């Protein structure tokens, strides 16, 4: 499955429309910036790492679409790149991806490169970002598969799979690596209301790969974790604090992760978080992070528009939650596995202070 | 709000169609048994105590519809009553309600009562069952309101309100009693997938009464219990074990209750269960109770039929879960409040062994 791809022969970006899964498997290709922006806004393209790739490829496409003028390429990449970055303002990875290619173009321009050279450098840099993303998921798989054993029953939330993260996905990477090694386990994928990305996307991905998976509603998790003898929860992460305090190892992820973590603790199960080290945020504290509140309509109505909340009744719609480090059994990254205490293990994993540059995505 | 009612002038049963709430508020009245059975099967009439009332009124209606012949009344009540009882075989309250009126009719018949007297006795007995149900909810409210304080944020699951239990409802009764006393609190009603009865019914009921309520998806509970500083979970119960062992106080209720109970414990909140003593089961043990598995289609598709589970992927659909007694802060009944250890407090509440008769509903 190719969630996003650069087509050299046509100079187009090709992506798998996430909003149509599991109903239809539709690939879209375009060299039109407005179309790409629409795709990002309509969640045809989603997931933090994939948005980084979309930002990079989109900006490379802007360069590629420009006339063969050094000045016009630079101007377009800066101006239209800003439009692309603003398509989803809260998605830090998107603007990060745009910025990486803007920097490459600026550098090539400053060094006096010819138009064709600038364009080529932009596309190569975007491909490199994707290659490194994919490579990181394979490493996460290699490290994490040691935590999956015959007979395990694993619980997932939302989609931190290939569709969101490319390659093997993040929380799904250890599953795929263990499955490739012949380990026998099965997965309970939680609905993850209000967009049901656990049912729609994660179950779809795992089933496609032949990994045994069943879908459960969010409120079934506690009961089924006990009755089905689940062994671990596997979640991804949108942000992991690594701020050298006791808050290090705090995990921001899709709403519901903290609930699963509490239930895992009550039931003496493991709570694993898989994410690339680019997710680690060394600068911010819990008090700095504002949880994004999404539109009430998402909760008021089911996916297809049927209203289930009575008129006049309010709703809450936080997109993410925070799981404190004491609930996290281990954090699995491409560089290895960190365990508590995270204020010591995260810097060790990253061999700080020398490797601070790895934090550049946030 | 009148969830079910006997209309003396027309000799009909009148009910509020639960399946249309919150979209439409439709009262249906009928003296036709087939129509009543259809209403029960289509969840127009639902909830354990209300089904008991429907069984009783339905059987009284069968008597009332019969010709003025002692033999025909008895025969109809036995034969057609059995049809009514079988409308939802797993709903113990429905067959219990039928049986109560069958017993009354048989007793009147045996004592030589005239046809009109038998009919009148059946209807009066059904009304008495409803009156006692309603009375129990008021008592639950009076006892339970002491546990609700100014500033409280209460979390509910599914619907254990008037629509299911008549009167003030069960888990909603202490809220209504506290609200009447001017206590200021607010409620977070969880979706309760896959039928969303928390959003559709509980929020609708509380909002109608002016009690502040917001709807949240099931996976938001853990995060919002912490962030909104919730103080207690209030659940109803379908069955509470009272078998004189350490299992006493085990609560069987809508799927998701156990998850909320675990999160309540992690967050040092209270977990309250409100139910009439007729819910207490003195005979069975955990090993005896089989959790009902409902149709996979309920999980595979959203309420209005949109499929969200990919083709070929299985689902689980347990209707209930079991919360062990160590998670239950208190059980609020019409006779008073029981707390741990429940193997001592439940018999005490019921003044056992003298009052074993109270267990007759299960």
XYZ file of C-alpha atoms in Angstrom:
724
model
C 0.000 0.000 0.000
C 1.425 3.365 -1.061
C -0.118 6.172 0.974
C 1.758 8.917 -0.912
C 4.202 8.884 -3.805
C 6.011 11.177 -6.256
C 5.546 10.199 -9.900
C 8.703 11.237 -11.745
C 7.324 10.660 -15.218
C 4.295 12.896 -14.743
C 5.676 15.252 -12.113
C 2.617 14.548 -9.987
C 1.877 13.579 -6.395
C -0.188 10.406 -6.011
C -2.059 9.582 -2.792
C -4.524 7.084 -1.390
C -7.745 8.870 -0.388
C -8.083 8.035 3.349
C -11.572 9.503 3.575
C -12.983 6.784 1.298
C -11.499 3.819 3.190
C -12.833 1.161 3.782
C -15.596 1.817 1.271
C -13.388 2.429 -1.771
C -9.682 2.249 -2.474
C -9.085 5.324 -4.606
C -5.720 6.720 -5.685
C -5.670 10.351 -6.719
C -2.855 12.038 -8.617
C -2.408 15.696 -9.297
C 0.138 18.392 -9.997
C -2.320 21.054 -8.872
C -1.599 22.788 -5.560
C -5.242 23.716 -4.900
C -6.195 20.073 -5.301
C -3.505 19.000 -2.820
C -4.670 21.579 -0.292
C -8.239 20.365 -0.672
C -7.055 16.776 -0.121
C -5.347 17.769 3.128
C -8.354 19.703 4.381
C -10.791 16.905 3.536
C -8.578 14.329 5.346
C -7.872 12.481 2.114
C -4.280 12.826 3.353
C -3.847 12.671 7.141
C -1.528 11.513 9.926
C 1.420 13.476 11.258
C 4.327 11.844 9.346
C 2.360 11.596 6.090
C 1.468 15.282 6.345
C 5.180 16.010 6.639
C 5.738 14.110 3.409
C 2.812 15.876 1.740
C 4.266 19.248 2.761
C 7.643 18.294 1.304
C 6.311 16.804 -1.939
C 3.836 19.639 -2.340
C 6.598 22.229 -2.060
C 8.818 20.266 -4.437
C 5.871 20.175 -6.836
C 5.558 23.959 -6.595
C 9.211 24.242 -7.609
C 8.758 21.703 -10.390
C 5.684 23.523 -11.772
C 7.524 26.854 -11.917
C 8.996 28.316 -15.114
C 12.743 27.795 -15.563
C 13.667 30.966 -13.724
C 15.697 30.885 -10.507
C 13.803 33.887 -9.131
C 10.344 32.546 -10.003
C 11.101 29.161 -8.433
C 12.218 30.777 -5.187
C 9.272 33.187 -5.126
C 6.715 30.432 -5.819
C 8.179 28.064 -3.278
C 8.053 30.742 -0.601
C 4.603 32.165 -1.428
C 2.711 29.072 -2.476
C 4.528 27.019 0.145
C 3.050 29.320 2.789
C -0.427 28.607 1.388
C 0.216 24.884 1.581
C 1.559 25.100 5.139
C -1.604 26.946 6.194
C -3.927 24.228 4.881
C -4.119 22.732 8.385
C -2.538 25.224 10.753
C -2.389 22.897 13.762
C -0.567 20.158 11.848
C 3.037 20.937 12.733
C 4.414 18.234 10.451
C 2.824 19.797 7.377
C 4.539 23.154 7.840
C 7.732 21.351 8.863
C 7.734 19.471 5.548
C 7.138 22.680 3.599
C 9.953 24.422 5.446
C 12.476 21.654 4.751
C 12.029 22.050 0.995
C 11.900 25.851 1.180
C 15.278 25.690 2.930
C 16.710 23.394 0.267
C 15.486 25.667 -2.523
C 16.850 28.763 -0.803
C 20.210 27.104 -0.304
C 20.410 25.977 -3.920
C 19.369 29.455 -5.055
C 21.991 31.090 -2.866
C 24.681 28.800 -4.243
C 23.795 29.905 -7.785
C 22.289 26.596 -8.958
C 20.491 26.488 -12.301
C 16.655 26.170 -12.381
C 16.764 22.478 -13.292
C 19.221 21.810 -10.479
C 17.028 23.572 -7.936
C 13.967 21.577 -9.011
C 15.861 18.323 -8.867
C 17.275 19.096 -5.427
C 13.773 19.879 -4.104
C 12.353 16.582 -5.319
C 15.325 14.595 -4.080
C 15.031 16.216 -0.642
C 11.317 15.352 -0.431
C 12.066 11.763 -1.410
C 14.742 11.629 1.262
C 12.264 12.748 3.908
C 9.900 9.971 2.879
C 12.715 7.408 2.763
C 13.814 8.346 6.271
C 10.238 8.185 7.550
C 9.801 4.720 6.131
C 13.178 3.605 7.415
C 12.236 4.782 10.912
C 9.070 2.644 10.878
C 11.119 -0.452 9.995
C 13.478 0.261 12.871
C 10.507 0.741 15.218
C 9.263 -2.629 14.041
C 12.599 -4.322 14.688
C 12.913 -2.871 18.180
C 9.269 -3.317 19.121
C 8.693 -6.847 17.881
C 10.605 -8.186 20.873
C 7.676 -7.053 23.012
C 5.134 -9.189 21.112
C 4.809 -12.890 21.924
C 2.832 -15.930 20.861
C -0.697 -15.789 22.204
C -0.716 -12.033 22.781
C -3.922 -10.053 22.398
C -3.127 -6.430 21.536
C -5.436 -3.431 21.757
C -5.040 -0.483 19.382
C -6.540 2.982 19.157
C -7.110 5.148 16.083
C -4.727 4.700 13.171
C -0.982 4.933 13.637
C -0.478 2.631 10.666
C 0.875 2.984 7.156
C -1.924 5.352 6.184
C -0.794 7.855 8.823
C 2.919 7.154 9.100
C 4.029 5.433 5.863
C 6.190 2.297 5.799
C 5.033 -0.163 8.464
C 3.250 2.539 10.451
C 4.318 3.248 14.025
C 2.129 1.327 16.490
C 1.541 -1.247 13.737
C 5.263 -1.686 12.880
C 6.113 -4.084 15.738
C 2.964 -6.073 14.868
C 4.005 -6.392 11.235
C 7.569 -7.301 12.168
C 6.399 -9.911 14.689
C 3.880 -11.283 12.182
C 6.653 -11.612 9.587
C 8.602 -13.632 12.157
C 5.689 -16.035 12.538
C 4.555 -14.842 15.971
C 0.871 -15.681 16.529
C -1.139 -12.878 18.113
C -4.371 -11.039 17.463
C -5.524 -7.452 17.623
C -8.615 -5.709 18.999
C -8.999 -2.402 17.142
C -11.115 0.147 18.997
C -13.650 2.250 17.032
C -12.086 5.581 18.054
C -15.098 7.871 17.800
C -16.007 10.317 16.449
C -14.203 9.550 13.166
C -13.901 5.768 13.684
C -10.378 5.626 12.277
C -9.588 2.547 14.352
C -12.400 0.603 12.695
C -12.089 2.121 9.242
C -8.335 2.344 8.812
C -6.374 0.206 11.294
C -8.600 -2.851 10.925
C -8.457 -2.389 7.148
C -4.646 -2.236 7.116
C -4.061 -5.193 9.415
C -6.692 -7.352 7.726
C -5.076 -6.623 4.348
C -1.793 -7.946 5.749
C -3.438 -11.075 7.123
C -2.994 -10.123 10.782
C -6.023 -11.325 12.804
C -8.020 -8.284 13.890
C -11.470 -7.659 15.353
C -13.198 -4.323 15.786
C -14.753 -3.319 19.123
C -16.582 -0.169 20.195
C -14.657 2.180 22.485
C -16.754 1.314 25.545
C -16.040 -2.408 25.137
C -12.304 -2.019 25.764
C -12.231 -2.532 29.539
C -14.458 -5.597 29.567
C -12.785 -7.243 26.584
C -9.257 -6.488 27.800
C -10.135 -8.590 30.857
C -12.282 -11.262 29.183
C -10.086 -11.772 26.106
C -6.969 -11.724 28.295
C -5.349 -8.860 26.411
C -1.661 -8.395 27.114
C -0.864 -4.901 25.885
C -2.214 -1.657 24.472
C -0.239 -0.294 21.507
C -0.692 3.398 20.722
C 1.062 5.936 18.534
C 1.863 9.482 19.627
C 1.395 12.988 18.303
C 3.843 14.437 20.813
C 5.965 12.997 23.598
C 7.418 15.339 26.180
C 11.171 15.013 26.627
C 11.780 18.156 28.638
C 14.275 16.751 31.175
C 11.714 16.883 34.017
C 9.410 14.364 35.644
C 6.952 15.210 32.842
C 9.249 13.483 30.347
C 7.448 10.556 28.772
C 4.043 12.270 28.856
C 2.293 11.097 25.709
C -0.134 13.210 23.690
C -2.152 11.010 21.397
C -5.675 10.484 20.038
C -8.439 10.941 22.596
C -9.006 7.667 24.439
C -5.364 6.710 24.837
C -5.313 7.815 28.479
C -8.432 5.757 29.217
C -6.843 2.646 27.727
C -3.688 3.353 29.729
C -5.650 3.517 32.986
C -7.457 0.279 32.187
C -4.170 -1.385 31.223
C -2.752 -0.464 34.621
C -5.806 -1.742 36.491
C -5.589 -5.024 34.576
C -1.788 -5.361 34.899
C -1.256 -5.086 31.161
C 1.466 -3.240 29.282
C 0.954 0.182 27.722
C 3.296 0.645 24.760
C 3.762 3.809 22.718
C 5.494 3.610 19.324
C 6.689 6.786 17.607
C 9.709 8.178 15.794
C 12.044 10.354 17.864
C 10.902 13.324 15.763
C 7.771 13.163 17.941
C 9.776 13.993 21.068
C 9.349 17.602 22.187
C 12.213 18.781 24.417
C 10.996 22.343 24.796
C 7.480 22.313 26.170
C 5.843 21.392 29.461
C 2.356 20.064 30.217
C 1.205 23.588 31.037
C 2.181 24.772 27.542
C 0.211 22.205 25.570
C -3.325 23.118 24.655
C -5.513 20.201 23.630
C -7.152 20.945 20.258
C -10.954 21.100 20.431
C -12.558 20.071 17.175
C -15.935 21.021 15.701
C -18.992 19.987 17.786
C -20.661 18.623 14.646
C -18.270 15.671 14.679
C -19.761 14.501 17.986
C -23.324 15.654 17.368
C -23.718 13.604 14.236
C -22.547 10.190 13.133
C -20.136 10.006 10.170
C -22.895 10.064 7.620
C -24.795 12.925 9.160
C -27.421 11.355 11.437
C -27.801 13.523 14.514
C -27.633 11.575 17.774
C -27.300 14.429 20.249
C -30.634 16.053 21.156
C -31.131 19.646 20.075
C -29.884 22.138 22.649
C -27.496 19.676 24.305
C -23.828 20.647 24.182
C -20.888 18.371 23.485
C -17.153 18.305 24.126
C -14.734 17.296 21.384
C -11.097 17.193 22.474
C -8.967 15.614 19.735
C -6.136 14.417 21.953
C -5.398 13.443 25.512
C -2.337 13.242 27.718
C -1.110 10.033 29.289
C 1.265 10.668 32.211
C 4.614 8.841 32.094
C 3.780 6.570 35.029
C 1.220 4.841 32.799
C 3.653 4.225 29.945
C 5.460 0.856 30.084
C 7.830 1.706 27.236
C 8.331 4.093 24.315
C 9.486 2.363 21.152
C 11.425 4.553 18.688
C 13.651 3.979 15.669
C 16.665 4.430 17.933
C 15.578 1.902 20.530
C 13.247 1.476 23.481
C 13.002 3.868 26.417
C 11.450 2.946 29.763
C 10.832 4.827 33.001
C 12.322 7.029 34.324
C 11.944 8.902 31.043
C 13.790 12.031 32.139
C 16.874 9.781 32.127
C 16.043 7.280 29.380
C 14.932 9.696 26.648
C 18.151 11.777 26.650
C 20.139 8.529 26.833
C 18.269 7.147 23.813
C 19.049 10.308 21.896
C 22.612 10.546 23.236
C 21.971 14.106 24.281
C 23.161 16.826 24.303
C 25.006 16.063 21.051
C 21.934 15.032 19.085
C 19.552 17.902 19.781
C 19.214 18.355 16.023
C 16.842 15.380 15.989
C 14.259 17.577 17.657
C 13.982 19.867 14.678
C 10.482 18.747 13.653
C 8.644 20.288 16.569
C -42.823 12.283 30.488
C -44.982 9.142 30.485
C -42.994 6.186 29.092
C -45.934 3.767 29.393
C -49.535 4.166 30.545
C -52.864 2.343 30.675
C -55.758 4.317 29.193
C -58.894 3.298 31.115
C -61.329 4.993 28.755
C -60.043 3.251 25.639
C -58.692 0.062 27.211
C -55.398 0.688 25.431
C -51.717 0.782 26.315
C -49.959 4.025 25.427
C -46.168 4.287 25.134
C -43.452 6.690 24.070
C -41.551 5.262 21.101
C -37.924 5.119 22.356
C -36.530 4.258 18.931
C -37.518 7.672 17.554
C -35.920 9.746 20.315
C -34.383 12.330 20.032
C -35.612 12.836 16.475
C -39.339 12.672 17.194
C -41.464 12.422 20.317
C -44.153 9.971 19.283
C -46.752 8.370 21.552
C -48.333 5.190 20.279
C -51.477 3.640 21.686
C -52.922 0.254 20.894
C -55.071 -2.520 22.223
C -53.542 -4.944 19.749
C -51.176 -7.593 21.145
C -49.252 -8.047 17.882
C -48.569 -4.319 17.814
C -47.280 -4.403 21.394
C -44.993 -7.336 20.598
C -43.645 -5.483 17.581
C -43.004 -2.427 19.772
C -40.970 -4.518 22.222
C -38.955 -6.184 19.479
C -38.222 -2.894 17.720
C -37.040 -1.303 21.011
C -39.904 1.195 20.964
C -40.336 -0.062 24.531
C -37.090 -0.974 26.332
C -35.354 -1.002 29.713
C -35.734 -3.721 32.334
C -38.353 -2.138 34.655
C -40.405 -0.728 31.773
C -40.456 -4.144 30.118
C -41.850 -5.538 33.363
C -44.627 -2.973 33.180
C -45.222 -3.724 29.512
C -45.513 -7.434 30.300
C -48.026 -6.718 33.046
C -50.124 -4.202 31.073
C -49.983 -6.391 27.978
C -51.317 -9.371 29.897
C -54.006 -7.246 31.544
C -54.913 -6.027 28.046
C -55.262 -9.628 26.878
C -57.728 -10.238 29.722
C -59.570 -7.012 28.955
C -59.861 -7.847 25.224
C -61.363 -11.272 25.988
C -65.083 -12.028 25.779
C -66.929 -12.042 29.107
C -66.218 -15.695 29.781
C -64.177 -16.836 32.796
C -62.696 -19.730 30.815
C -61.816 -17.641 27.756
C -60.125 -14.989 29.863
C -57.965 -17.572 31.619
C -57.127 -19.379 28.382
C -56.213 -16.167 26.537
C -54.105 -14.837 29.378
C -52.141 -18.076 29.532
C -51.721 -18.635 25.779
C -51.324 -15.096 24.500
C -49.363 -14.155 27.598
C -46.788 -16.789 26.632
C -46.479 -15.166 23.194
C -45.926 -11.789 24.805
C -43.334 -13.191 27.233
C -41.407 -14.677 24.307
C -41.144 -11.348 22.469
C -37.643 -10.833 23.924
C -36.611 -14.084 25.558
C -33.560 -12.687 27.383
C -35.553 -9.883 29.025
C -36.375 -11.478 32.376
C -38.517 -8.541 33.486
C -40.900 -8.944 30.544
C -41.775 -12.541 31.385
C -41.841 -11.640 35.081
C -44.493 -8.965 34.379
C -46.545 -11.390 32.307
C -46.361 -14.005 35.045
C -47.526 -11.629 37.761
C -50.784 -10.924 35.916
C -51.251 -14.561 34.888
C -51.036 -15.441 38.585
C -53.593 -12.786 39.508
C -56.007 -13.987 36.822
C -55.581 -17.601 37.870
C -56.208 -16.725 41.502
C -59.347 -14.720 40.661
C -60.557 -17.532 38.436
C -59.951 -20.112 41.155
C -61.872 -18.002 43.664
C -64.876 -17.952 41.288
C -64.727 -14.270 40.352
C -66.979 -12.979 37.564
C -65.392 -12.012 34.173
C -65.584 -8.282 34.890
C -63.981 -8.794 38.280
C -61.106 -10.810 36.768
C -60.459 -8.121 34.157
C -60.535 -5.380 36.752
C -58.166 -7.273 39.051
C -55.676 -7.793 36.190
C -55.609 -4.108 35.332
C -55.366 -3.038 38.951
C -52.449 -5.440 39.499
C -50.590 -4.066 36.477
C -51.121 -0.524 37.718
C -49.814 -1.551 41.125
C -46.615 -2.906 39.561
C -46.066 0.407 37.786
C -46.901 2.390 40.921
C -44.371 0.393 42.931
C -41.721 0.808 40.233
C -42.220 4.545 40.213
C -42.262 4.706 43.988
C -38.946 2.824 44.117
C -37.312 5.406 41.821
C -38.426 8.226 44.128
C -36.949 6.389 47.106
C -33.700 5.830 45.174
C -33.665 9.562 44.504
C -34.173 10.435 48.156
C -31.424 8.099 49.340
C -29.008 8.890 46.533
C -29.285 12.662 46.474
C -27.161 12.833 49.632
C -24.233 11.700 47.478
C -24.523 14.660 45.070
C -23.037 18.011 46.031
C -22.653 21.516 44.674
C -20.014 21.623 41.955
C -20.131 17.913 41.192
C -19.476 16.677 37.665
C -21.194 13.324 37.127
C -20.553 10.806 34.365
C -23.346 8.553 33.087
C -23.514 5.573 30.776
C -26.387 4.414 28.572
C -29.905 5.184 29.771
C -31.094 4.218 33.232
C -33.572 7.079 33.202
C -37.330 7.433 33.046
C -37.445 5.909 29.579
C -35.994 2.659 30.906
C -37.152 2.624 34.510
C -40.203 4.912 34.764
C -40.603 7.546 37.500
C -37.331 9.385 38.061
C -35.273 6.598 36.493
C -32.651 4.826 38.569
C -29.214 6.367 37.983
C -30.978 9.634 37.123
C -33.198 9.633 40.243
C -30.590 11.030 42.671
C -29.727 13.689 40.064
C -33.354 14.755 39.751
C -33.846 14.762 43.517
C -30.669 16.792 44.052
C -31.635 19.182 41.245
C -35.046 19.695 42.866
C -33.212 20.607 46.064
C -31.255 23.292 44.214
C -27.923 21.462 44.158
C -25.759 22.730 41.280
C -23.995 20.010 39.322
C -23.542 18.968 35.727
C -23.530 15.725 33.826
C -21.323 14.227 31.104
C -23.390 11.632 29.231
C -21.276 9.084 27.354
C -22.346 8.022 23.832
C -22.656 4.330 24.745
C -22.028 2.726 21.365
C -23.274 0.898 19.438
C -26.834 2.174 20.052
C -25.848 5.586 21.475
C -28.539 5.494 24.151
C -26.484 7.742 26.404
C -26.479 10.498 23.799
C -29.951 9.902 22.416
C -31.921 9.162 25.572
C -30.145 10.220 28.774
C -29.039 13.598 27.441
C -32.554 14.121 26.084
C -34.177 13.331 29.432
C -31.864 15.454 31.554
C -31.930 18.395 29.152
C -35.749 18.306 29.177
C -35.622 18.630 32.961
C -33.169 21.541 32.808
C -30.246 19.601 34.281
C -26.976 20.734 32.617
C -25.701 17.901 30.447
C -23.076 17.516 27.731
C -22.532 14.520 25.474
C -19.085 12.965 25.047
C -17.897 10.003 22.986
C -17.045 6.854 24.940
C -13.294 7.230 24.403
C -13.321 10.763 25.854
C -14.365 9.587 29.325
C -10.932 9.084 30.892
C -9.467 12.377 29.703
C -12.548 14.426 30.539
C -13.047 12.799 33.949
C -9.600 14.148 34.811
C -9.747 17.484 32.984
C -13.320 18.403 33.943
C -12.677 17.255 37.512
C -15.506 14.742 37.548
C -16.478 13.495 40.984
C -18.503 10.347 40.331
C -19.756 7.868 37.777
C -23.468 7.002 38.105
C -24.609 3.781 36.464
C -27.719 1.641 36.581
C -27.672 -2.147 36.771
C -29.266 -5.056 34.974
C -28.276 -7.507 37.691
C -26.420 -7.227 40.983
C -25.107 -10.361 42.625
C -26.195 -10.810 46.227
C -25.188 -14.417 46.681
C -23.719 -14.160 50.202
C -20.145 -14.628 48.898
C -17.300 -12.245 48.073
C -18.925 -11.896 44.650
C -21.817 -10.009 46.247
C -21.977 -6.509 44.846
C -20.801 -7.574 41.378
C -22.688 -5.342 38.965
C -23.842 -6.416 35.495
C -24.679 -3.379 33.430
C -24.356 -1.925 29.931
C -21.008 -2.568 28.263
C -18.582 0.181 29.275
C -19.558 0.351 32.925
C -16.501 -1.641 34.026
C -14.205 0.637 32.019
C -15.658 3.720 33.709
C -15.293 1.990 37.085
C -11.590 1.327 36.469
C -11.011 4.914 35.397
C -12.954 6.184 38.416
C -10.653 4.186 40.694
C -7.506 5.447 38.968
C -8.750 9.020 39.317
C -9.984 8.609 42.913
C -13.583 9.233 41.965
C -16.714 7.504 43.233
C -18.473 4.745 41.317
C -22.169 4.664 42.217
C -24.726 2.118 41.070
C -28.445 2.890 41.428
C -31.008 0.117 41.052
C -34.125 -1.251 42.740
C -33.606 -4.257 45.032
C -35.517 -6.326 42.465
C -32.249 -6.212 40.497
C -30.414 -8.160 43.213
C -29.852 -11.805 42.296
C -29.253 -13.983 45.376
C -29.016 -17.247 43.496
C -26.336 -16.997 40.855
C -22.560 -16.698 40.829
C -20.211 -15.046 38.337
C -19.612 -18.416 36.680
C -23.348 -18.787 35.994
C -23.842 -15.509 34.174
C -23.351 -15.539 30.448
C -22.866 -12.130 28.862
C -25.330 -11.674 25.994
C -23.629 -11.242 22.602
C -25.715 -9.135 20.253
C -25.810 -9.092 16.448
C -22.497 -8.135 14.743
C -24.365 -5.744 12.450
C -24.834 -3.343 15.380
C -21.059 -2.837 15.554
C -20.336 -3.172 11.835
C -22.628 -0.336 10.878
C -23.526 2.995 12.404
C -27.130 3.519 13.528
C -28.334 4.552 10.122
C -26.606 1.793 8.240
C -23.228 3.151 7.133
C -20.672 0.350 7.352
C -17.494 1.341 9.194
C -15.894 -2.084 9.652
C -13.979 -3.295 6.576
C -15.347 -6.350 4.807
C -14.002 -9.590 6.208
C -13.072 -8.084 9.583
C -14.859 -9.589 12.576
C -16.325 -7.752 15.540
C -17.280 -8.489 19.132
C -20.558 -7.228 20.560
C -21.069 -8.026 24.231
C -24.132 -6.174 25.546
C -23.125 -6.089 29.198
C -20.091 -6.213 31.396
C -19.342 -7.113 35.000
C -17.895 -4.686 37.499
C -16.367 -6.455 40.517
C -17.554 -5.255 43.940
C -14.196 -3.718 44.859
C -14.831 -1.057 42.199
C -18.296 -0.141 43.495
C -18.339 2.710 46.027
C -22.016 2.253 46.905
C -25.229 0.665 45.660
C -28.247 2.922 46.000
C -31.620 1.161 46.275
C -35.138 2.121 47.304
C -34.440 0.582 50.720
C -31.240 2.494 51.342
C -27.567 2.517 50.455
C -25.244 -0.472 50.677
C -21.457 -0.212 50.752
C -18.609 -2.737 50.874
C -18.427 -5.448 52.118
C -21.531 -6.279 50.104
C -21.842 -9.859 51.324
C -22.739 -8.256 54.666
C -24.421 -5.014 53.581
C -26.830 -6.396 50.969
C -28.510 -8.935 53.313
C -28.622 -6.229 55.985
C -30.317 -3.820 53.587
C -32.894 -6.450 52.759
C -33.214 -7.642 56.386
C -32.582 -11.188 55.258
C -33.503 -13.986 55.624
C -37.055 -12.763 56.317
C -37.399 -10.743 53.140
C -36.279 -13.227 50.511
C -39.558 -12.627 48.744
C -38.147 -9.364 47.435
C -35.978 -11.414 45.104
C -38.942 -12.705 43.182
C -38.194 -10.770 39.993
C -35.113 -12.725 39.019
